[in-house]
XYZ file of C-alpha atoms in Angstrom:
259
model
C 118.529 105.803 101.657
C 116.822 105.450 104.824
C 117.837 109.114 105.715
C 116.492 110.370 102.504
C 113.305 108.425 102.821
C 112.505 109.561 106.598
C 113.395 113.398 105.224
C 110.861 112.722 102.175
C 108.081 111.229 104.822
C 108.956 114.044 107.399
C 108.183 117.016 104.852
C 105.252 115.504 103.348
C 103.819 115.093 106.679
C 105.084 118.779 107.955
C 102.682 119.940 104.836
C 99.885 118.691 106.916
C 100.844 119.925 110.117
C 101.658 123.605 109.143
C 98.966 123.567 106.675
C 100.799 124.917 103.956
C 101.319 122.644 101.075
C 104.616 122.802 98.637
C 103.877 123.118 94.916
C 106.120 123.519 91.807
C 105.772 127.213 91.632
C 105.255 128.261 95.030
C 102.898 127.732 98.308
C 99.238 127.759 99.040
C 97.800 127.381 102.601
C 95.797 124.330 103.148
C 92.329 124.857 104.139
C 89.218 123.346 105.783
C 86.842 125.970 106.311
C 85.651 127.755 102.994
C 85.157 131.125 104.430
C 88.776 130.861 105.332
C 91.383 133.591 103.040
C 93.063 131.139 100.285
C 96.848 132.488 100.335
C 99.237 131.635 97.479
C 102.900 132.175 98.083
C 106.336 132.439 95.731
C 109.235 133.921 95.455
C 109.976 136.745 92.626
C 112.797 139.116 92.212
C 111.959 142.621 93.765
C 113.871 145.514 94.742
C 113.796 145.756 98.454
C 115.773 147.424 101.524
C 118.998 149.144 100.975
C 119.762 146.837 97.649
C 119.732 147.939 94.134
C 119.743 145.057 92.564
C 116.221 142.549 92.406
C 116.349 139.756 95.117
C 113.996 137.054 95.909
C 111.404 137.938 98.332
C 108.482 136.185 99.183
C 105.070 137.872 97.593
C 101.762 136.879 99.494
C 98.791 136.734 97.338
C 95.272 136.569 98.116
C 92.558 134.574 95.857
C 89.968 137.175 94.888
C 88.427 135.411 92.007
C 85.510 133.453 92.750
C 86.198 131.099 89.879
C 89.684 130.623 91.190
C 88.184 129.904 94.562
C 86.117 127.077 93.234
C 88.852 125.163 91.445
C 90.655 125.615 94.867
C 87.844 123.989 96.942
C 87.155 121.344 94.509
C 90.744 119.693 95.014
C 91.324 120.794 98.750
C 88.062 118.959 99.655
C 89.427 115.671 98.127
C 92.617 116.121 99.852
C 91.117 116.720 103.025
C 89.258 113.556 102.375
C 92.717 111.608 101.728
C 93.894 112.906 104.957
C 91.089 111.509 106.969
C 91.255 108.246 105.328
C 94.750 108.092 105.804
C 94.119 108.289 109.776
C 91.532 105.214 109.548
C 94.315 103.570 107.931
C 96.927 104.151 110.742
C 94.427 102.839 113.199
C 93.833 99.714 111.272
C 97.847 99.155 111.130
C 97.520 99.508 115.069
C 94.495 97.612 115.478
C 96.382 94.768 113.169
C 99.668 94.778 115.205
C 97.420 94.310 118.247
C 95.987 91.137 116.787
C 99.822 89.834 116.057
C 100.407 90.163 119.648
C 97.619 87.645 120.309
C 98.262 85.415 117.595
C 99.064 81.608 118.577
C 100.366 80.437 115.261
C 102.204 81.475 111.895
C 99.535 81.083 109.873
C 97.458 83.641 111.602
C 100.686 85.790 111.614
C 101.110 85.432 107.952
C 97.416 86.211 107.604
C 97.578 89.721 109.532
C 100.739 90.471 107.845
C 99.579 90.308 104.680
C 96.699 92.636 105.751
C 99.095 95.243 106.985
C 101.030 94.980 104.040
C 97.872 95.833 102.046
C 97.166 98.581 104.176
C 100.952 99.878 103.533
C 100.056 99.625 100.169
C 96.714 102.191 100.818
C 99.189 104.621 102.421
C 101.316 104.871 99.364
C 98.551 105.039 96.941
C 97.003 107.687 99.410
C 99.941 109.441 98.859
C 100.485 109.488 95.237
C 96.794 110.907 94.949
C 97.577 113.614 97.429
C 100.699 114.227 95.285
C 98.109 114.577 91.932
C 95.615 116.877 93.867
C 98.831 119.236 94.568
C 99.725 118.551 90.851
C 95.856 120.409 90.314
C 97.077 123.334 92.234
C 99.848 123.844 90.579
C 98.070 123.955 87.221
C 95.201 126.438 88.729
C 97.958 128.888 90.646
C 100.057 128.746 87.271
C 98.525 132.470 86.450
C 98.644 135.805 87.899
C 94.911 136.314 87.066
C 92.280 135.996 90.064
C 95.303 136.757 92.857
C 96.030 139.787 94.326
C 99.179 140.820 96.351
C 98.941 141.858 99.842
C 101.186 144.539 100.609
C 100.418 145.618 104.073
C 100.114 142.594 105.909
C 100.663 142.242 110.089
C 101.243 138.426 110.076
C 103.948 138.366 106.917
C 106.407 136.840 109.430
C 104.418 133.997 110.361
C 104.190 133.489 106.116
C 108.141 133.333 105.922
C 108.748 131.248 109.041
C 106.216 128.591 107.448
C 107.755 128.687 104.283
C 111.195 128.133 106.216
C 109.834 125.352 108.517
C 107.867 123.342 105.976
C 110.914 122.781 103.769
C 112.907 120.557 106.139
C 114.822 119.066 102.832
C 116.336 122.720 102.513
C 116.930 123.395 105.822
C 120.317 123.412 107.627
C 120.873 120.337 109.720
C 122.342 122.735 112.552
C 119.047 125.034 112.026
C 116.225 122.329 112.350
C 113.319 123.631 114.566
C 111.605 121.175 117.629
C 108.526 120.824 114.844
C 111.088 119.927 112.165
C 112.788 117.351 114.432
C 109.589 115.875 115.922
C 108.665 115.458 112.568
C 111.777 113.648 111.811
C 110.766 111.445 114.733
C 107.828 110.423 113.640
C 109.034 109.825 110.015
C 111.695 107.666 111.438
C 109.213 105.721 113.740
C 106.800 104.859 110.637
C 109.908 103.737 108.524
C 110.996 101.555 111.191
C 107.874 100.218 112.709
C 105.366 100.110 109.869
C 107.553 97.373 108.158
C 106.076 94.045 107.869
C 106.138 92.988 111.815
C 108.042 89.473 110.917
C 111.073 91.367 109.132
C 113.878 91.438 111.239
C 116.074 93.175 108.653
C 117.073 97.000 110.109
C 118.107 99.307 107.265
C 121.692 101.027 107.270
C 121.743 103.722 109.540
C 118.785 102.886 111.578
C 120.864 101.261 114.582
C 122.265 104.739 115.035
C 118.996 106.360 115.465
C 117.231 103.731 117.233
C 119.998 103.115 119.865
C 120.019 106.569 120.494
C 116.039 106.925 120.784
C 116.267 104.157 123.454
C 119.553 105.477 125.485
C 119.178 109.299 125.395
C 115.287 109.605 126.439
C 114.673 105.908 127.425
C 112.132 105.231 125.171
C 110.160 101.805 125.659
C 110.244 99.806 122.303
C 107.916 96.439 122.146
C 105.652 94.803 119.478
C 103.084 97.652 120.128
C 103.735 100.811 118.060
C 101.848 102.725 120.764
C 104.083 101.906 123.482
C 106.895 104.025 121.407
C 106.193 106.990 123.168
C 107.247 110.530 121.941
C 109.513 113.318 123.302
C 108.187 115.642 125.523
C 108.810 119.351 126.542
C 110.408 118.731 130.245
C 113.423 116.686 128.360
C 114.817 119.458 126.622
C 118.599 118.300 127.171
C 118.046 114.363 125.747
C 115.992 116.158 122.878
C 119.085 118.291 122.342
C 121.454 114.971 122.285
C 119.162 112.946 120.123
C 119.032 115.610 117.641
C 122.646 115.831 117.140
C 122.857 112.544 116.322
C 119.885 112.751 113.609
C 121.637 115.620 112.291
C 124.808 113.864 111.678
C 123.085 110.842 110.346
C 120.728 112.999 107.919
C 124.156 115.422 107.072
C 126.050 112.221 106.548
C 123.208 110.237 104.304
C 121.475 112.937 102.519
C 122.248 116.394 102.943
C 125.743 115.480 101.617
C 123.875 114.264 98.495
C 124.537 110.647 99.093
C 122.544 107.718 99.506
């Protein structure tokens, strides 16, 4: 269950990092400037290459309908606001954890812990609200009206790479990219260190990941989440070792279908 939760969080975060949202019927880019081009992508059966039979091909569309653009931006502005709200919540959690370090009584700790739990609930509500926005995007893009296929596109391969990278739940463990791996790393950190500060229970599978993080990369883990540092580029070999451990854990607990 831990690996499943880590994977879920990692994929959810990847969509925001890569600015590409996964919809039921395709993908749409997450934009902030209303002057940028809205692209909708989906797989369709097409005959291409040397094949004489239809195969799945990523088709890239641009939105050219003003009505569709308006509907998109109505939803996307709300989505982007939820993302900003989430950043504020994380800052509050870190601030409260620092307060716990300075607490002198159990009563104070309990009070702060309650505040953190409320913030964690806000995070869950935030995630649910973002999913509702995506459902709205599903609805407006469940049509071929208002979108035009882009047949000649210089950066087609970039879109194809993004689609592969954002779907971390579908990638083979041995093919994880650095961005996907780092997203797993941060998801692990959030699952472990955003639990109530007085909770000493360690979920199954957590020990392997945590011990490897400490042993192979030399990370410092303390009561302060800010002391839990990120992997950096100049420790590639250690990252590879850690990557292997997470791949094994993920393969055993999730990709095999087990919980």
